[in-house]
Coordinates of C-alpha atoms in Angstrom, one line a residue:
Chain J
M1 CA 4.7 13.5 -25.4
L2 CA 5.7 15.4 -22.3
A3 CA 3.2 17.3 -20.0
T4 CA 4.7 20.6 -21.1
E5 CA 4.2 19.9 -24.7
I6 CA 0.6 18.7 -24.1
F7 CA 0.0 21.9 -22.2
Q8 CA 1.4 24.1 -25.0
R9 CA -0.7 22.4 -27.5
L10 CA -3.9 22.7 -25.6
S11 CA -3.2 26.4 -24.7
S12 CA -2.6 27.3 -28.3
E13 CA -5.9 25.7 -29.3
F14 CA -8.1 26.6 -26.4
G15 CA -6.5 29.8 -25.1
E16 CA -7.9 30.9 -21.8
K17 CA -9.8 27.7 -21.1
V18 CA -6.5 26.1 -20.2
L19 CA -5.6 27.5 -16.8
G20 CA -2.3 26.1 -15.8
L21 CA 0.2 23.3 -15.6
F22 CA 1.3 21.7 -12.3
D23 CA 4.5 19.7 -12.5
Q24 CA 6.0 19.2 -9.2
Q25 CA 7.5 16.0 -7.9
P26 CA 6.3 13.7 -6.6
S27 CA 2.9 14.5 -7.9
D28 CA 1.9 13.5 -11.4
P29 CA 1.9 16.3 -13.9
A30 CA -1.5 17.8 -14.2
I31 CA -3.2 20.4 -16.4
S32 CA -5.9 22.5 -14.9
I33 CA -8.8 23.6 -17.2
A34 CA -12.1 25.5 -17.1
P35 CA -15.0 23.1 -16.3
E36 CA -17.2 24.2 -19.2
A37 CA -14.5 23.1 -21.7
I38 CA -14.0 19.6 -20.4
F39 CA -15.7 17.9 -23.2
D40 CA -14.0 19.8 -26.0
I41 CA -10.5 19.5 -24.5
C42 CA -11.0 15.8 -23.8
H43 CA -12.2 15.3 -27.4
T44 CA -9.0 16.9 -28.7
L45 CA -6.9 14.8 -26.3
R46 CA -8.5 11.6 -27.5
D47 CA -8.5 12.3 -31.2
D48 CA -5.4 14.3 -31.8
E49 CA -2.8 12.2 -33.8
E50 CA 0.1 13.1 -31.5
M51 CA -1.8 12.6 -28.2
Q52 CA -4.3 9.7 -28.7
F53 CA -5.5 9.4 -25.1
D54 CA -7.7 6.4 -25.7
Y55 CA -7.8 5.0 -22.2
L56 CA -9.5 6.7 -19.3
M57 CA -7.9 5.1 -16.3
S58 CA -9.9 6.8 -13.6
L59 CA -12.3 9.6 -13.0
S60 CA -12.6 11.0 -9.5
G61 CA -14.3 13.8 -7.8
L62 CA -13.1 15.5 -4.6
D63 CA -14.3 18.0 -2.1
L64 CA -11.9 20.9 -1.9
G65 CA -13.7 22.9 0.7
E66 CA -15.0 25.9 -1.2
K67 CA -15.2 24.1 -4.5
L68 CA -15.5 20.6 -5.9
G69 CA -12.8 19.1 -8.0
M70 CA -12.8 16.8 -11.0
V71 CA -9.8 14.7 -11.8
Y72 CA -9.3 12.7 -15.0
H73 CA -6.4 10.3 -15.3
L74 CA -5.7 9.6 -18.9
C75 CA -3.3 7.3 -20.6
S76 CA -2.4 6.5 -24.2
M77 CA -2.0 2.8 -24.9
Q78 CA -0.5 3.5 -28.3
L79 CA 2.0 6.1 -27.3
G80 CA 2.5 5.2 -23.7
H81 CA 2.2 8.6 -22.1
R82 CA 0.0 9.8 -19.3
I83 CA -1.6 13.1 -18.2
V84 CA -3.9 14.3 -15.4
I85 CA -6.7 16.8 -16.3
K86 CA -8.2 18.8 -13.4
A87 CA -11.2 21.1 -13.2
E88 CA -12.9 22.9 -10.3
V89 CA -16.6 23.7 -10.1
D90 CA -18.7 25.8 -7.6
K91 CA -20.4 23.9 -4.9
A92 CA -23.6 25.8 -5.4
N93 CA -24.0 24.7 -9.0
P94 CA -21.8 21.7 -9.7
I95 CA -22.5 20.9 -13.3
V96 CA -19.9 19.7 -15.7
P97 CA -20.1 18.2 -19.3
S98 CA -20.1 14.5 -19.4
V99 CA -17.3 12.6 -21.3
E100 CA -19.3 9.4 -21.5
R101 CA -19.6 9.8 -25.3
L102 CA -15.8 9.8 -25.6
W103 CA -15.0 7.0 -23.3
R104 CA -17.8 4.7 -22.5
T105 CA -16.1 3.6 -19.3
A106 CA -16.9 7.1 -17.9
D107 CA -20.5 6.0 -17.7
W108 CA -20.1 4.2 -14.3
H109 CA -17.3 6.5 -13.1
E110 CA -19.5 9.5 -13.5
R111 CA -22.4 7.9 -11.8
E112 CA -20.1 7.0 -8.9
T113 CA -18.9 10.6 -8.7
Y114 CA -22.4 11.9 -8.8
D115 CA -23.4 9.4 -6.1
L116 CA -20.5 10.1 -3.7
V117 CA -19.5 13.6 -4.4
G118 CA -22.6 15.1 -5.9
I119 CA -21.3 16.5 -9.2
H120 CA -23.9 16.5 -12.0
F121 CA -22.8 15.5 -15.5
E122 CA -24.6 17.2 -18.3
G123 CA -25.3 14.9 -21.3
H124 CA -25.0 11.7 -19.4
H125 CA -27.7 9.3 -20.5
N126 CA -28.6 7.8 -17.1
M127 CA -27.5 10.1 -14.2
I128 CA -28.6 7.9 -11.2
R129 CA -26.9 6.6 -8.2
I130 CA -24.8 3.5 -8.4
L131 CA -23.3 2.5 -5.1
C132 CA -25.8 3.9 -2.6
P133 CA -29.5 3.0 -2.7
Y134 CA -31.3 4.9 -5.4
D135 CA -33.3 7.0 -2.9
W136 CA -30.4 7.8 -0.6
E137 CA -30.0 11.4 0.5
G138 CA -26.8 13.4 0.4
H139 CA -23.4 12.8 -1.0
P140 CA -21.2 10.9 1.4
L141 CA -17.8 12.1 0.3
R142 CA -18.6 15.7 0.9
K143 CA -16.7 16.9 4.0
D144 CA -19.8 18.4 5.6
Y145 CA -21.9 15.2 5.1
Q146 CA -24.1 14.1 7.9
V147 CA -25.0 10.5 8.2
P148 CA -28.8 10.4 8.3
E149 CA -30.4 9.0 11.4
M150 CA -33.1 7.0 9.8
Y151 CA -33.5 5.3 6.4
H152 CA -37.0 3.9 5.6
G153 CA -37.7 3.6 9.3
M154 CA -34.4 1.8 10.0
K155 CA -31.8 3.2 12.3
V156 CA -28.6 4.0 10.4
T157 CA -25.6 2.7 12.5
Y158 CA -22.1 4.0 11.9
Chain R
M1 CA -61.8 -42.6 -26.6
S2 CA -61.9 -38.9 -27.0
E3 CA -60.8 -37.5 -30.2
K4 CA -57.3 -36.0 -30.1
K5 CA -57.4 -32.3 -29.9
R6 CA -55.7 -30.5 -32.7
L7 CA -53.9 -27.3 -31.7
D8 CA -54.3 -24.7 -34.3
L9 CA -51.2 -22.7 -33.6
E10 CA -50.1 -20.0 -35.9
Y11 CA -46.6 -19.4 -34.7
S12 CA -46.2 -15.9 -36.2
Q13 CA -49.1 -14.8 -34.1
L14 CA -47.9 -16.1 -30.8
D15 CA -47.6 -13.5 -28.1
S16 CA -43.9 -12.7 -27.7
D17 CA -43.9 -10.1 -25.0
R18 CA -40.5 -9.4 -23.6
M19 CA -40.0 -10.4 -20.0
R20 CA -37.8 -8.8 -17.3
I21 CA -36.3 -11.1 -14.8
N22 CA -33.9 -10.7 -11.9
V23 CA -30.7 -12.6 -11.6
G24 CA -29.4 -12.3 -8.1
P25 CA -28.5 -10.6 -5.8
Q26 CA -28.6 -14.0 -3.9
H27 CA -27.5 -16.4 -6.5
P28 CA -24.3 -18.5 -6.7
S29 CA -23.7 -17.9 -10.4
T30 CA -23.5 -14.1 -10.0
H31 CA -20.3 -14.7 -7.9
G32 CA -21.5 -12.5 -5.1
V33 CA -24.2 -10.0 -4.4
L34 CA -24.7 -8.7 -7.9
R35 CA -28.2 -8.1 -9.2
L36 CA -28.7 -8.2 -12.9
E37 CA -32.0 -7.0 -14.3
V38 CA -32.3 -8.9 -17.6
E39 CA -34.8 -8.4 -20.4
V40 CA -35.4 -11.5 -22.4
D41 CA -37.2 -12.2 -25.6
G42 CA -37.9 -15.9 -25.3
E43 CA -34.4 -17.2 -24.4
I44 CA -32.5 -14.4 -26.1
V45 CA -31.1 -11.7 -23.8
T46 CA -32.1 -8.2 -25.1
E47 CA -30.9 -6.0 -22.3
V48 CA -28.9 -6.3 -19.1
V49 CA -29.0 -3.7 -16.4
P50 CA -26.6 -4.3 -13.5
H51 CA -27.5 -3.0 -10.1
L52 CA -24.6 -2.6 -7.7
G53 CA -24.1 -1.5 -4.2
Y54 CA -25.2 -4.5 -2.2
L55 CA -21.7 -4.8 -0.7
H56 CA -20.9 -1.1 -0.5
R57 CA -18.9 -0.5 2.7
S58 CA -17.9 3.1 2.2
F59 CA -14.2 2.3 1.7
E60 CA -13.3 5.7 0.5
K61 CA -15.2 7.6 3.3
H62 CA -13.6 5.4 5.9
C63 CA -10.1 6.1 4.5
E64 CA -10.5 9.8 5.2
S65 CA -10.6 9.1 9.0
M66 CA -7.8 6.5 9.2
T67 CA -4.1 6.8 9.2
Y68 CA -2.2 5.5 6.1
Q69 CA -1.1 2.2 7.7
Q70 CA -4.6 1.5 9.0
I71 CA -5.9 1.5 5.5
I72 CA -3.9 -1.5 4.3
P73 CA -6.2 -4.1 5.9
Y74 CA -9.2 -2.4 4.4
I75 CA -7.7 -2.8 1.0
D76 CA -7.4 -6.5 1.6
R77 CA -11.2 -6.6 1.8
M78 CA -11.7 -5.0 -1.6
D79 CA -10.4 -7.9 -3.8
Y80 CA -10.3 -10.6 -1.2
I81 CA -9.2 -13.3 -3.7
S82 CA -6.0 -11.5 -4.5
A83 CA -5.3 -9.3 -1.5
M84 CA -1.5 -9.3 -1.9
N85 CA -1.8 -7.7 -5.4
S86 CA -4.2 -5.0 -4.2
E87 CA -2.0 -3.8 -1.4
W88 CA 0.9 -3.3 -3.8
P89 CA -0.2 -0.2 -5.8
Y90 CA -1.2 1.5 -2.6
V91 CA 2.1 1.1 -0.8
M92 CA 3.9 2.0 -4.1
A93 CA 1.9 5.2 -4.3
L94 CA 2.9 6.1 -0.7
E95 CA 6.5 5.2 -1.4
K96 CA 6.5 7.5 -4.4
M97 CA 5.0 10.3 -2.4
L98 CA 7.5 9.9 0.5
D99 CA 10.4 9.1 -1.8
I100 CA 11.3 5.8 0.0
K101 CA 13.6 3.3 -1.7
V102 CA 12.7 -0.2 -0.6
P103 CA 15.4 -2.9 -0.2
E104 CA 16.2 -5.2 -3.0
K105 CA 15.0 -8.3 -1.1
V106 CA 11.6 -6.7 -0.5
E107 CA 11.2 -6.1 -4.2
Y108 CA 11.8 -9.8 -5.0
L109 CA 9.6 -10.9 -2.1
R110 CA 6.8 -8.7 -3.4
V111 CA 7.1 -10.1 -6.8
I112 CA 6.9 -13.7 -5.5
V113 CA 3.9 -13.2 -3.2
A114 CA 2.1 -11.2 -5.9
E115 CA 2.7 -13.9 -8.5
L116 CA 1.7 -16.7 -6.1
N117 CA -1.5 -14.8 -5.4
R118 CA -2.0 -14.3 -9.1
I119 CA -1.9 -18.1 -9.7
A120 CA -4.3 -18.6 -6.8
N121 CA -6.7 -16.0 -8.3
H122 CA -6.6 -17.5 -11.8
Q123 CA -7.2 -21.0 -10.3
I124 CA -10.4 -19.7 -8.7
A125 CA -11.3 -17.9 -11.9
V126 CA -10.9 -20.9 -14.2
A127 CA -12.4 -23.3 -11.6
T128 CA -15.6 -21.3 -11.1
F129 CA -15.8 -20.6 -14.8
G130 CA -15.8 -24.4 -15.4
L131 CA -18.4 -24.7 -12.7
D132 CA -20.6 -22.2 -14.5
A133 CA -20.3 -24.3 -17.6
G134 CA -21.1 -27.5 -15.7
A135 CA -17.7 -29.0 -15.1
F136 CA -17.2 -29.9 -11.4
T137 CA -13.9 -31.8 -11.3
P138 CA -11.5 -29.0 -12.3
F139 CA -13.1 -27.0 -9.5
L140 CA -12.0 -29.6 -7.0
F141 CA -8.6 -30.0 -8.5
Y142 CA -7.9 -26.3 -8.3
F143 CA -9.2 -25.8 -4.8
R144 CA -7.0 -28.6 -3.6
D145 CA -4.0 -27.0 -5.2
R146 CA -4.8 -23.5 -4.2
E147 CA -4.6 -24.5 -0.6
F148 CA -0.8 -25.1 -1.0
I149 CA -0.3 -21.6 -2.2
I150 CA -2.4 -20.3 0.6
W151 CA -0.3 -22.2 3.1
I152 CA 2.8 -20.4 1.9
L153 CA 1.1 -17.0 2.2
E154 CA -0.2 -18.0 5.6
K155 CA 3.3 -19.0 6.8
L156 CA 4.6 -15.6 5.6
S157 CA 1.8 -13.3 6.8
G158 CA -0.2 -15.2 9.3
A159 CA -3.5 -15.1 7.4
R160 CA -5.1 -17.2 4.7
L161 CA -6.8 -14.6 2.6
L162 CA -6.6 -11.1 4.1
Y163 CA -2.9 -10.8 4.5
N164 CA -2.1 -7.2 5.7
Y165 CA 1.5 -8.1 4.7
F166 CA 2.7 -5.1 2.7
R167 CA 4.1 -2.1 4.6
V168 CA 5.2 1.2 3.5
G169 CA 8.8 0.6 2.7
G170 CA 8.9 -3.1 3.3
M171 CA 7.0 -6.2 4.4
A172 CA 5.5 -7.1 7.8
A173 CA 7.7 -10.2 8.2
D174 CA 10.7 -11.9 6.7
I175 CA 10.7 -15.2 4.8
Y176 CA 10.8 -18.4 6.8
N177 CA 13.2 -21.4 6.4
G178 CA 12.2 -23.6 3.5
F179 CA 10.3 -20.8 1.7
R180 CA 12.2 -21.5 -1.6
E181 CA 11.4 -25.2 -1.5
D182 CA 7.8 -24.6 -0.7
C183 CA 7.5 -22.3 -3.7
L184 CA 9.2 -24.7 -6.1
S185 CA 7.0 -27.6 -5.0
V186 CA 3.9 -25.5 -5.5
I187 CA 5.0 -24.5 -9.0
E188 CA 5.4 -28.2 -9.8
K189 CA 1.9 -28.9 -8.6
V190 CA 0.4 -26.0 -10.5
R191 CA 2.0 -27.1 -13.7
K192 CA 0.8 -30.7 -13.3
T193 CA -2.8 -29.7 -12.6
N194 CA -2.8 -27.2 -15.4
A195 CA -1.8 -29.9 -17.8
E196 CA -4.6 -32.1 -16.5
V197 CA -7.2 -29.3 -16.7
M198 CA -6.1 -28.6 -20.3
D199 CA -7.2 -32.1 -21.3
L200 CA -10.2 -32.3 -19.0
L201 CA -11.7 -28.9 -19.4
I202 CA -10.2 -26.5 -21.8
Y203 CA -10.1 -28.7 -24.9
N204 CA -13.2 -30.6 -23.9
R205 CA -15.6 -30.6 -26.8
I206 CA -18.6 -29.8 -24.6
F207 CA -16.8 -26.9 -23.0
I208 CA -15.7 -25.5 -26.3
Q209 CA -19.3 -25.6 -27.6
R210 CA -20.5 -23.8 -24.6
T211 CA -17.9 -21.1 -24.5
A212 CA -16.4 -20.5 -27.9
N213 CA -18.0 -17.7 -30.0
V214 CA -19.9 -16.5 -26.9
G215 CA -19.7 -12.9 -25.5
I216 CA -17.4 -11.5 -28.1
L217 CA -15.6 -8.4 -27.0
T218 CA -13.8 -6.5 -29.8
P219 CA -10.5 -4.7 -29.0
D220 CA -11.8 -1.2 -29.7
V221 CA -14.8 -1.7 -27.5
A222 CA -12.5 -3.2 -24.8
I223 CA -10.3 -0.1 -24.9
N224 CA -13.2 2.3 -24.9
Y225 CA -14.6 0.7 -21.9
A226 CA -11.1 0.7 -20.3
C227 CA -11.1 -3.0 -19.8
S228 CA -7.9 -4.4 -18.5
G229 CA -6.2 -7.6 -17.5
P230 CA -7.3 -10.9 -19.1
V231 CA -10.5 -9.4 -20.4
L232 CA -8.5 -6.9 -22.5
R233 CA -5.8 -9.4 -23.5
G234 CA -8.4 -12.0 -24.4
S235 CA -9.5 -9.6 -27.1
G236 CA -6.0 -9.7 -28.6
V237 CA -4.5 -6.5 -27.2
A238 CA -1.1 -7.3 -25.8
Y239 CA -1.2 -4.7 -23.0
D240 CA 0.2 -5.6 -19.6
L241 CA 1.4 -3.0 -17.2
R242 CA 4.2 -5.3 -16.1
R243 CA 5.6 -5.0 -19.6
N244 CA 4.3 -1.6 -20.9
E245 CA 4.8 0.4 -17.8
P246 CA 7.2 -1.7 -15.7
Y247 CA 6.9 -1.0 -12.0
S248 CA 9.0 -2.5 -9.2
I249 CA 11.5 -4.9 -10.8
Y250 CA 9.4 -6.5 -13.5
D251 CA 11.8 -5.4 -16.2
R252 CA 14.3 -7.9 -14.9
F253 CA 12.3 -11.0 -15.7
D254 CA 11.8 -12.9 -18.9
F255 CA 8.1 -13.7 -19.5
D256 CA 5.5 -13.6 -22.2
I257 CA 2.2 -11.7 -22.4
P258 CA -0.4 -14.2 -23.4
V259 CA -3.2 -12.9 -25.6
G260 CA -6.3 -14.4 -27.1
K261 CA -5.3 -15.9 -30.5
G262 CA -8.6 -17.4 -31.6
E263 CA -7.2 -20.9 -31.6
V264 CA -10.8 -22.0 -30.9
G265 CA -13.7 -19.7 -31.5
V266 CA -12.9 -16.1 -32.3
V267 CA -10.6 -13.6 -30.5
G268 CA -12.4 -12.0 -27.6
D269 CA -14.9 -14.7 -26.7
C270 CA -15.3 -16.4 -23.4
W271 CA -13.0 -19.3 -24.3
N272 CA -10.1 -17.0 -25.2
R273 CA -10.5 -14.9 -22.1
N274 CA -10.3 -18.1 -20.1
M275 CA -7.3 -19.4 -22.0
V276 CA -5.3 -16.2 -21.3
R277 CA -5.7 -17.0 -17.6
M278 CA -4.4 -20.6 -18.1
H279 CA -1.3 -19.2 -19.9
E280 CA -0.7 -16.5 -17.4
M281 CA -0.4 -19.1 -14.6
E282 CA 2.5 -20.6 -16.5
Q283 CA 4.1 -17.2 -17.0
S284 CA 3.7 -16.5 -13.2
C285 CA 5.5 -19.8 -12.5
R286 CA 8.3 -18.6 -14.7
I287 CA 8.6 -15.3 -13.0
I288 CA 8.6 -16.9 -9.5
E289 CA 11.4 -19.3 -10.6
Q290 CA 13.5 -16.4 -11.8
A291 CA 12.8 -14.3 -8.8
L292 CA 13.7 -17.1 -6.4
E293 CA 17.0 -17.5 -8.2
Q294 CA 17.9 -13.9 -8.1
M295 CA 16.6 -13.0 -4.7
P296 CA 19.1 -12.1 -2.0
M297 CA 18.5 -14.3 1.0
E298 CA 20.2 -12.0 3.5
G299 CA 19.2 -8.6 4.6
D300 CA 16.3 -6.8 6.2
V301 CA 12.8 -6.6 4.8
K302 CA 12.0 -3.1 6.2
A303 CA 13.3 0.2 5.0
N304 CA 13.9 3.0 7.4
V305 CA 10.5 4.6 7.7
P306 CA 9.1 6.7 10.6
R307 CA 6.4 5.1 12.6
R308 CA 4.0 7.9 11.9
I309 CA 3.8 8.6 8.3
K310 CA 3.0 12.1 7.2
V311 CA 2.5 12.5 3.5
P312 CA 3.2 16.0 2.1
K313 CA 0.8 17.9 -0.1
S314 CA 0.9 15.9 -3.3
E315 CA -1.3 13.7 -5.5
V316 CA -0.3 10.4 -7.0
Y317 CA -2.2 7.9 -9.1
M318 CA -0.4 4.5 -9.0
R319 CA -1.5 1.5 -10.9
A320 CA -0.5 -2.1 -11.0
E321 CA -1.4 -5.2 -13.0
N322 CA -3.6 -7.3 -10.8
P323 CA -4.9 -10.7 -11.8
K324 CA -8.2 -9.1 -12.6
G325 CA -6.8 -6.1 -14.4
E326 CA -5.5 -2.6 -13.6
V327 CA -6.0 -1.6 -10.0
G328 CA -5.1 2.0 -9.3
F329 CA -5.1 4.2 -6.2
Y330 CA -5.4 7.9 -6.4
V331 CA -4.0 9.3 -3.1
V332 CA -4.2 12.9 -2.2
G333 CA -2.0 13.9 0.7
N334 CA -2.5 17.0 2.8
G335 CA 0.5 17.0 5.1
T336 CA -1.2 15.0 7.9
D337 CA -1.1 11.3 8.7
K338 CA -4.6 10.8 7.1
P339 CA -5.3 11.1 3.4
E340 CA -7.4 14.0 2.1
R341 CA -9.0 11.7 -0.5
L342 CA -8.3 8.1 -1.6
K343 CA -10.0 6.8 -4.7
A344 CA -9.7 3.2 -5.6
R345 CA -10.1 2.2 -9.2
G346 CA -11.2 -1.4 -9.1
A347 CA -10.5 -3.6 -12.1
S348 CA -13.7 -5.6 -11.6
F349 CA -15.8 -2.4 -11.4
V350 CA -14.6 -1.3 -14.8
N351 CA -14.6 -4.7 -16.4
L352 CA -18.1 -5.3 -15.2
S353 CA -19.4 -2.2 -16.9
V354 CA -18.9 -3.9 -20.3
I355 CA -21.5 -6.6 -19.5
P356 CA -24.5 -4.8 -21.0
E357 CA -22.6 -4.3 -24.2
I358 CA -21.3 -7.9 -24.8
S359 CA -24.2 -10.0 -23.6
K360 CA -26.9 -8.7 -25.9
G361 CA -28.2 -11.2 -28.4
Y362 CA -26.9 -14.3 -26.6
M363 CA -28.8 -17.0 -24.9
F364 CA -29.8 -16.5 -21.3
A365 CA -27.6 -19.4 -20.2
D366 CA -24.6 -17.8 -21.9
L367 CA -25.1 -14.7 -19.8
I368 CA -23.9 -16.6 -16.8
L369 CA -20.8 -17.8 -18.7
I370 CA -20.0 -14.2 -19.9
L371 CA -20.2 -13.0 -16.4
G372 CA -18.0 -15.9 -15.2
S373 CA -15.4 -15.2 -17.9
I374 CA -15.0 -11.6 -16.8
D375 CA -13.9 -12.8 -13.3
I376 CA -15.4 -10.2 -11.0
V377 CA -15.2 -10.0 -7.2
L378 CA -18.0 -8.0 -5.7
G379 CA -15.9 -6.6 -2.9
E380 CA -14.0 -4.7 -5.4
V381 CA -17.0 -3.6 -7.5
D382 CA -18.9 -2.1 -4.6
R383 CA -16.0 -1.2 -2.3

């Protein structure tokens, strides 16, 4: 299934929640969606007979300046097609629905995104840090991140 | 003589509190600095909670302040057992973004070094897995043979493990005189040792009893956890990116995708995962032989690429089949010579996340084998 077909299918089902399609070489074709609809759209993507996106390759968060971005790279092992799903959330209140119940692999990916970028996932069973120490402060991949001077009385060297 | 004391033990009333114990982070059988918090009921594992981050080196944060070429040596330090393979998807992503066509000779050279590195990686994986099960000799055999592969890669790139050999649009150096002969003699050694190890370890009765029917990973769970590489194929799913989504020139070679068949034990257990690696070494040998035959010996190994790479505003996720599974790089360019964001999807990171699922209900000693059969490298898990 081509990206345009997936986009049309999602738009007919979710209407305004699907914001747009970016298909510009050399970038991978991506569909932009509203953050609150992530779980429902991903559910359709996974269970629809013609799409069957059963494999979540990667889940990343990024700092876009004003907003924070979520990027889901999906692939269907059965049908052999790929799609990128994108969403943007406000920096002030970065909460998105978790897709951990759809793809169990999202468990650690979402913890990593929370740890490094600071996006909270609603519905995740164990939203704690994974790479940084559990009591670390701040989210390192934010562009305005300041390395703390001290950590438990130890000097943090960079 | 004192009368022998009789112990009145009512076994059903024995205290059977569950106990939480730590495995690692400083323990050789965790294959690095991994800490597992294990809850045991007697000797049965009831829960496993992995704690990561002991080797976290802020790879992704550092990348944002480095130029594209400076990142390549950092990628080596992610999966330091198979550094050649890890560099490949990254340079492929940049080549796609910059629309660079690499010379034919480079494609063949990349295939050969990547497959040599794949053999070296699987040798370590099988050797240490044997070591976890208590077999020491195959470990010595494989480390002896691996050295010959490392010598070839050292002659090519100048380093034993952290090669920094791939460049955007080419390779750092050309092949040397006698490269073909070296490769062919290594293949011969690999095949000879593999035949020996098959007898000595793989079909050894003790080894089978330790590893068969242990840590069973069913195909649907493996896919849901996005497992890849030998872990996925050990569960009987014939999915290999070299075949299903051929990158570079892998569509030109004739090779099989080994999957777990349940010849011993059941499909998806430790024995089958390990067996996939044994068969993959043979398939890599076949690919190298074909590549050496087809490879053009003349020509340059560098495409015409500007010294300072500026990647336009674009985003690419490129993935490749590494020895440990699918390694992907999500590169976001912003028009400068430094990436806006670079996310690395490590195969070990994702494969390790299935550990709590597949180790419940087995003996504590089996947990070490299950961990060994997944073949992780902590540099890639923690990044």
